[in-house]
PDB file of C-alpha atoms in Angstrom:
ATOM      1  CA  MET A   1      -3.188-129.228 -69.457  1.00 90.00           C
ATOM      2  CA  LYS A   2       0.091-130.473 -70.861  1.00 92.00           C
ATOM      3  CA  SER A   3       3.329-129.130 -69.420  1.00 92.00           C
ATOM      4  CA  ILE A   4       6.631-128.228 -71.023  1.00 93.00           C
ATOM      5  CA  LYS A   5      10.054-127.747 -69.447  1.00 94.00           C
ATOM      6  CA  LEU A   6      12.371-124.788 -70.057  1.00 94.00           C
ATOM      7  CA  SER A   7      15.821-124.208 -68.590  1.00 93.00           C
ATOM      8  CA  GLY A   8      17.190-120.757 -67.856  1.00 91.00           C
ATOM      9  CA  LYS A   9      19.761-118.863 -65.872  1.00 89.00           C
ATOM     10  CA  THR A  10      19.353-115.752 -63.768  1.00 88.00           C
ATOM     11  CA  ARG A  11      20.493-112.424 -65.165  1.00 79.00           C
ATOM     12  CA  GLU A  12      20.935-108.943 -63.836  1.00 73.00           C
ATOM     13  CA  ILE A  13      18.732-106.086 -65.011  1.00 67.00           C
ATOM     14  CA  THR A  14      21.190-104.803 -67.601  1.00 66.00           C
ATOM     15  CA  LYS A  15      21.611-102.026 -70.157  1.00 70.00           C
ATOM     16  CA  LYS A  16      20.160-102.311 -73.655  1.00 74.00           C
ATOM     17  CA  SER A  17      23.615-102.918 -75.130  1.00 72.00           C
ATOM     18  CA  MET A  18      24.147-105.909 -72.832  1.00 75.00           C
ATOM     19  CA  LEU A  19      20.693-107.270 -73.657  1.00 78.00           C
ATOM     20  CA  LYS A  20      21.529-107.035 -77.368  1.00 78.00           C
ATOM     21  CA  ALA A  21      24.757-108.952 -76.752  1.00 79.00           C
ATOM     22  CA  MET A  22      22.756-111.576 -74.871  1.00 82.00           C
ATOM     23  CA  ARG A  23      20.414-111.971 -77.840  1.00 83.00           C
ATOM     24  CA  ARG A  24      23.343-112.302 -80.258  1.00 83.00           C
ATOM     25  CA  GLU A  25      24.436-115.289 -78.176  1.00 86.00           C
ATOM     26  CA  GLY A  26      21.012-116.881 -78.657  1.00 86.00           C
ATOM     27  CA  GLN A  27      19.729-116.002 -75.172  1.00 89.00           C
ATOM     28  CA  ILE A  28      16.365-114.239 -74.805  1.00 91.00           C
ATOM     29  CA  PRO A  29      15.732-112.051 -71.721  1.00 92.00           C
ATOM     30  CA  CYS A  30      12.727-113.181 -69.672  1.00 92.00           C
ATOM     31  CA  VAL A  31      10.963-112.206 -66.475  1.00 93.00           C
ATOM     32  CA  LEU A  32       8.748-114.218 -64.129  1.00 94.00           C
ATOM     33  CA  TYR A  33       6.281-112.328 -61.967  1.00 91.00           C
ATOM     34  CA  GLY A  34       3.026-112.881 -60.135  1.00 86.00           C
ATOM     35  CA  HIS A  35       1.038-112.372 -56.949  1.00 75.00           C
ATOM     36  CA  ASN A  36       3.271-112.534 -53.848  1.00 75.00           C
ATOM     37  CA  VAL A  37       6.241-113.458 -56.061  1.00 79.00           C
ATOM     38  CA  GLU A  38       9.440-111.442 -56.341  1.00 85.00           C
ATOM     39  CA  ASN A  39      10.226-110.669 -59.981  1.00 89.00           C
ATOM     40  CA  LEU A  40      12.775-113.122 -61.367  1.00 90.00           C
ATOM     41  CA  HIS A  41      14.905-111.954 -64.293  1.00 90.00           C
ATOM     42  CA  PHE A  42      16.498-114.726 -66.325  1.00 92.00           C
ATOM     43  CA  SER A  43      17.333-115.802 -69.860  1.00 91.00           C
ATOM     44  CA  VAL A  44      16.426-118.851 -71.948  1.00 93.00           C
ATOM     45  CA  GLU A  45      17.920-120.130 -75.193  1.00 92.00           C
ATOM     46  CA  GLU A  46      15.855-118.932 -78.147  1.00 90.00           C
ATOM     47  CA  ARG A  47      15.572-122.440 -79.631  1.00 90.00           C
ATOM     48  CA  GLU A  48      13.924-123.619 -76.386  1.00 91.00           C
ATOM     49  CA  LEU A  49      11.471-120.718 -76.330  1.00 91.00           C
ATOM     50  CA  LEU A  50      10.343-121.473 -79.877  1.00 89.00           C
ATOM     51  CA  GLN A  51       8.581-124.538 -78.449  1.00 89.00           C
ATOM     52  CA  ILE A  52       5.966-122.238 -76.918  1.00 91.00           C
ATOM     53  CA  LEU A  53       6.156-119.308 -79.343  1.00 91.00           C
ATOM     54  CA  ASN A  54       5.709-121.225 -82.603  1.00 89.00           C
ATOM     55  CA  THR A  55       2.598-123.159 -81.634  1.00 90.00           C
ATOM     56  CA  PRO A  56      -1.086-122.368 -81.080  1.00 89.00           C
ATOM     57  CA  ASN A  57      -1.058-124.658 -78.035  1.00 91.00           C
ATOM     58  CA  SER A  58      -0.897-123.490 -74.429  1.00 92.00           C
ATOM     59  CA  TYR A  59       1.147-125.137 -71.702  1.00 92.00           C
ATOM     60  CA  ILE A  60       1.958-125.105 -68.028  1.00 93.00           C
ATOM     61  CA  VAL A  61       5.635-124.151 -68.153  1.00 94.00           C
ATOM     62  CA  GLU A  62       8.032-125.731 -65.685  1.00 94.00           C
ATOM     63  CA  LEU A  63      10.883-123.225 -65.510  1.00 94.00           C
ATOM     64  CA  ASP A  64      14.183-124.551 -64.209  1.00 94.00           C
ATOM     65  CA  VAL A  65      16.228-121.471 -63.343  1.00 92.00           C
ATOM     66  CA  ASP A  66      19.602-122.243 -61.789  1.00 90.00           C
ATOM     67  CA  GLY A  67      18.263-125.546 -60.480  1.00 89.00           C
ATOM     68  CA  LYS A  68      15.092-124.139 -58.919  1.00 91.00           C
ATOM     69  CA  THR A  69      11.739-125.024 -60.503  1.00 91.00           C
ATOM     70  CA  HIS A  70       8.928-122.497 -60.963  1.00 92.00           C
ATOM     71  CA  LYS A  71       5.471-123.221 -62.413  1.00 93.00           C
ATOM     72  CA  ALA A  72       4.288-120.587 -64.842  1.00 94.00           C
ATOM     73  CA  VAL A  73       2.316-119.806 -67.977  1.00 94.00           C
ATOM     74  CA  PHE A  74       3.395-117.766 -70.987  1.00 92.00           C
ATOM     75  CA  HIS A  75       1.994-114.238 -70.662  1.00 91.00           C
ATOM     76  CA  SER A  76       3.356-112.076 -73.477  1.00 91.00           C
ATOM     77  CA  ALA A  77       6.224-111.548 -75.906  1.00 92.00           C
ATOM     78  CA  GLN A  78       7.904-108.552 -77.491  1.00 92.00           C
ATOM     79  CA  TYR A  79       9.149-108.974 -81.064  1.00 92.00           C
ATOM     80  CA  HIS A  80      11.534-107.026 -83.276  1.00 87.00           C
ATOM     81  CA  PRO A  81       9.408-104.857 -85.617  1.00 91.00           C
ATOM     82  CA  VAL A  82      11.439-105.828 -88.710  1.00 91.00           C
ATOM     83  CA  THR A  83      12.891-109.309 -88.147  1.00 88.00           C
ATOM     84  CA  ASP A  84      10.030-110.572 -85.944  1.00 88.00           C
ATOM     85  CA  GLU A  85      12.610-112.165 -83.637  1.00 88.00           C
ATOM     86  CA  PRO A  86      11.636-112.468 -79.946  1.00 90.00           C
ATOM     87  CA  LEU A  87      13.150-109.702 -77.816  1.00 89.00           C
ATOM     88  CA  HIS A  88      11.642-110.318 -74.381  1.00 90.00           C
ATOM     89  CA  ILE A  89       9.277-112.855 -72.814  1.00 93.00           C
ATOM     90  CA  ASP A  90       7.016-112.451 -69.771  1.00 94.00           C
ATOM     91  CA  PHE A  91       5.931-115.447 -67.706  1.00 95.00           C
ATOM     92  CA  LEU A  92       3.237-115.417 -65.026  1.00 93.00           C
ATOM     93  CA  SER A  93       3.796-117.510 -61.901  1.00 93.00           C
ATOM     94  CA  VAL A  94       1.006-119.975 -61.040  1.00 92.00           C
ATOM     95  CA  THR A  95       0.168-122.033 -57.960  1.00 87.00           C
ATOM     96  CA  GLU A  96      -1.998-125.037 -57.166  1.00 86.00           C
ATOM     97  CA  THR A  97      -4.302-122.944 -54.955  1.00 85.00           C
ATOM     98  CA  LYS A  98      -5.114-120.001 -57.211  1.00 89.00           C
ATOM     99  CA  PRO A  99      -7.058-120.156 -60.517  1.00 92.00           C
ATOM    100  CA  VAL A 100      -4.961-119.666 -63.636  1.00 92.00           C
ATOM    101  CA  VAL A 101      -6.023-117.245 -66.373  1.00 92.00           C
ATOM    102  CA  ILE A 102      -4.822-118.413 -69.777  1.00 93.00           C
ATOM    103  CA  SER A 103      -5.853-118.425 -73.434  1.00 93.00           C
ATOM    104  CA  VAL A 104      -6.424-121.841 -75.007  1.00 95.00           C
ATOM    105  CA  PRO A 105      -7.040-122.764 -78.660  1.00 95.00           C
ATOM    106  CA  VAL A 106     -10.474-123.497 -80.100  1.00 96.00           C
ATOM    107  CA  VAL A 107     -10.898-126.889 -81.800  1.00 96.00           C
ATOM    108  CA  ILE A 108     -13.868-127.394 -84.116  1.00 96.00           C
ATOM    109  CA  THR A 109     -15.588-130.790 -84.246  1.00 96.00           C
ATOM    110  CA  GLY A 110     -18.599-132.173 -86.107  1.00 94.00           C
ATOM    111  CA  ASN A 111     -20.065-131.596 -89.577  1.00 93.00           C
ATOM    112  CA  SER A 112     -22.177-128.460 -89.755  1.00 92.00           C
ATOM    113  CA  GLU A 113     -25.678-128.780 -91.179  1.00 88.00           C
ATOM    114  CA  GLY A 114     -25.216-125.346 -92.736  1.00 89.00           C
ATOM    115  CA  VAL A 115     -21.978-126.367 -94.462  1.00 90.00           C
ATOM    116  CA  ARG A 116     -23.688-129.462 -95.876  1.00 88.00           C
ATOM    117  CA  GLN A 117     -26.281-127.093 -97.354  1.00 86.00           C
ATOM    118  CA  GLY A 118     -23.540-125.110 -99.103  1.00 86.00           C
ATOM    119  CA  GLY A 119     -22.708-122.535 -96.433  1.00 89.00           C
ATOM    120  CA  LYS A 120     -19.166-121.533 -95.464  1.00 92.00           C
ATOM    121  CA  LEU A 121     -17.800-121.989 -91.945  1.00 94.00           C
ATOM    122  CA  ILE A 122     -15.942-118.925 -90.639  1.00 94.00           C
ATOM    123  CA  LEU A 123     -13.801-119.336 -87.507  1.00 95.00           C
ATOM    124  CA  THR A 124     -13.499-115.834 -86.057  1.00 96.00           C
ATOM    125  CA  THR A 125     -12.007-116.604 -82.631  1.00 96.00           C
ATOM    126  CA  ARG A 126      -9.076-119.007 -82.499  1.00 95.00           C
ATOM    127  CA  LYS A 127      -8.342-118.700 -78.772  1.00 95.00           C
ATOM    128  CA  VAL A 128     -10.569-118.272 -75.721  1.00 96.00           C
ATOM    129  CA  LYS A 129      -9.428-116.822 -72.407  1.00 95.00           C
ATOM    130  CA  ILE A 130     -10.411-118.955 -69.422  1.00 96.00           C
ATOM    131  CA  SER A 131      -9.840-119.193 -65.675  1.00 95.00           C
ATOM    132  CA  ALA A 132      -9.514-122.506 -63.832  1.00 95.00           C
ATOM    133  CA  PRO A 133      -7.425-124.359 -61.242  1.00 93.00           C
ATOM    134  CA  ILE A 134      -4.328-126.011 -62.719  1.00 91.00           C
ATOM    135  CA  ASP A 135      -5.851-129.488 -62.495  1.00 90.00           C
ATOM    136  CA  LYS A 136      -8.958-128.335 -64.421  1.00 92.00           C
ATOM    137  CA  LEU A 137      -7.191-126.511 -67.264  1.00 93.00           C
ATOM    138  CA  PRO A 138      -8.087-128.050 -70.649  1.00 94.00           C
ATOM    139  CA  ASP A 139      -5.594-128.279 -73.516  1.00 94.00           C
ATOM    140  CA  ASP A 140      -8.202-126.722 -75.791  1.00 95.00           C
ATOM    141  CA  ILE A 141     -11.863-125.723 -76.071  1.00 96.00           C
ATOM    142  CA  THR A 142     -13.823-128.151 -78.256  1.00 95.00           C
ATOM    143  CA  VAL A 143     -16.765-126.593 -80.094  1.00 96.00           C
ATOM    144  CA  ASP A 144     -19.313-128.923 -81.747  1.00 96.00           C
ATOM    145  CA  ILE A 145     -20.781-127.372 -84.898  1.00 96.00           C
ATOM    146  CA  SER A 146     -23.017-130.312 -85.895  1.00 94.00           C
ATOM    147  CA  ASN A 147     -26.249-128.323 -85.412  1.00 93.00           C
ATOM    148  CA  LEU A 148     -24.935-125.013 -86.754  1.00 94.00           C
ATOM    149  CA  ASN A 149     -27.134-123.815 -89.625  1.00 93.00           C
ATOM    150  CA  ILE A 150     -26.617-121.113 -92.234  1.00 91.00           C
ATOM    151  CA  GLY A 151     -26.753-117.643 -90.713  1.00 91.00           C
ATOM    152  CA  LYS A 152     -26.222-118.965 -87.184  1.00 94.00           C
ATOM    153  CA  SER A 153     -23.251-118.484 -84.840  1.00 96.00           C
ATOM    154  CA  ILE A 154     -21.714-120.034 -81.745  1.00 97.00           C
ATOM    155  CA  PHE A 155     -20.721-117.544 -79.051  1.00 97.00           C
ATOM    156  CA  ALA A 156     -18.246-117.658 -76.179  1.00 97.00           C
ATOM    157  CA  GLY A 157     -21.263-117.623 -73.866  1.00 96.00           C
ATOM    158  CA  ASP A 158     -22.340-120.986 -75.322  1.00 96.00           C
ATOM    159  CA  ILE A 159     -19.207-122.684 -73.958  1.00 95.00           C
ATOM    160  CA  ASN A 160     -19.862-124.648 -70.781  1.00 94.00           C
ATOM    161  CA  ILE A 161     -17.065-126.704 -69.187  1.00 93.00           C
ATOM    162  CA  ASP A 162     -17.235-128.000 -65.631  1.00 92.00           C
ATOM    163  CA  GLY A 163     -14.786-126.175 -63.376  1.00 92.00           C
ATOM    164  CA  VAL A 164     -13.789-123.665 -66.063  1.00 95.00           C
ATOM    165  CA  GLN A 165     -14.842-120.008 -66.206  1.00 96.00           C
ATOM    166  CA  VAL A 166     -14.824-118.399 -69.655  1.00 97.00           C
ATOM    167  CA  ILE A 167     -13.318-114.899 -69.440  1.00 97.00           C
ATOM    168  CA  THR A 168     -13.778-114.003 -73.097  1.00 97.00           C
ATOM    169  CA  PRO A 169     -16.943-111.826 -73.370  1.00 97.00           C
ATOM    170  CA  ALA A 170     -20.073-113.947 -73.849  1.00 97.00           C
ATOM    171  CA  SER A 171     -21.045-111.967 -76.973  1.00 97.00           C
ATOM    172  CA  THR A 172     -17.807-112.892 -78.779  1.00 97.00           C
ATOM    173  CA  ILE A 173     -18.525-114.963 -81.893  1.00 97.00           C
ATOM    174  CA  ILE A 174     -16.487-118.169 -82.020  1.00 97.00           C
ATOM    175  CA  CYS A 175     -17.654-119.322 -85.449  1.00 96.00           C
ATOM    176  CA  THR A 176     -20.484-118.770 -87.877  1.00 96.00           C
ATOM    177  CA  VAL A 177     -21.837-120.315 -91.082  1.00 94.00           C
ATOM    178  CA  LYS A 178     -22.352-117.738 -93.808  1.00 92.00           C
ATOM    179  CA  MET A 179     -24.564-117.927 -96.858  1.00 86.00           C
ATOM    180  CA  THR A 180     -22.761-118.533-100.172  1.00 80.00           C
ATOM    181  CA  ARG A 181     -23.836-118.440-103.800  1.00 73.00           C
ATOM    182  CA  ALA A 182     -23.899-122.231-103.783  1.00 65.00           C
ATOM    183  CA  ALA A 183     -26.240-122.233-100.791  1.00 61.00           C
ATOM    184  CA  ILE A 184     -28.517-119.648-102.429  1.00 66.00           C
ATOM    185  CA  GLY A 185     -28.637-121.747-105.604  1.00 64.00           C
ATOM    186  CA  ALA A 186     -29.397-124.916-103.663  1.00 62.00           C
ATOM    187  CA  ALA A 187     -32.190-123.190-101.746  1.00 59.00           C
ATOM    188  CA  ALA A 188     -33.700-121.810-104.965  1.00 61.00           C
ATOM    189  CA  ALA A 189     -33.543-125.232-106.626  1.00 63.00           C
ATOM    190  CA  ALA A 190     -35.181-126.859-103.625  1.00 61.00           C
ATOM    191  CA  ALA A 191     -37.941-124.234-103.626  1.00 59.00           C
ATOM    192  CA  ALA A 192     -38.536-124.714-107.355  1.00 64.00           C
ATOM    193  CA  ALA A 193     -38.691-128.487-106.966  1.00 65.00           C
ATOM    194  CA  ALA A 194     -41.173-128.144-104.123  1.00 63.00           C
ATOM    195  CA  ALA A 195     -43.351-125.813-106.190  1.00 65.00           C
ATOM    196  CA  LYS A 196     -43.619-128.377-108.992  1.00 69.00           C
ATOM    197  CA  LYS A 197     -45.000-131.023-106.663  1.00 64.00           C
TER     198      LYS A 197
END
């Protein structure tokens, strides 16, 4: 998985008024936590954080806080209910020895047989949660739809990647090809043509 670097500075656990002042200065409060790790409260410039907030991609984040580097993954964000501006970011510490749980984007490849017959491809799950060692983490989950026919679906349980455990429930639909009027018309025309033979 690709990595991205962020720089921050430690902060004290402060009152709401001080946190608001911090945000006005373009600094977003963050916290890093994890197993056997003491919580680290720090702030990062908002423009830097947008690199991971405004993208569907997932990254290993190399946090440089006051000159000390911490490996982490983005965990969650709180946003202002009106302006949608980030208010607080949580990062989860990761190590080389423990599997990392992270959500990665789904990438569709191939030309569906069902779509060629007039069906419509519906992507219902855009990210899949997985668990894997850092060196096995993929940038994305590639799903081949070449053999996907009308009325058929691909499920999370169909995903099989060496060294990667899929956490998303196996019954979760990743994508499906639905029947359309065009497909119904094509099927009727094909049936009529066959009947004339």
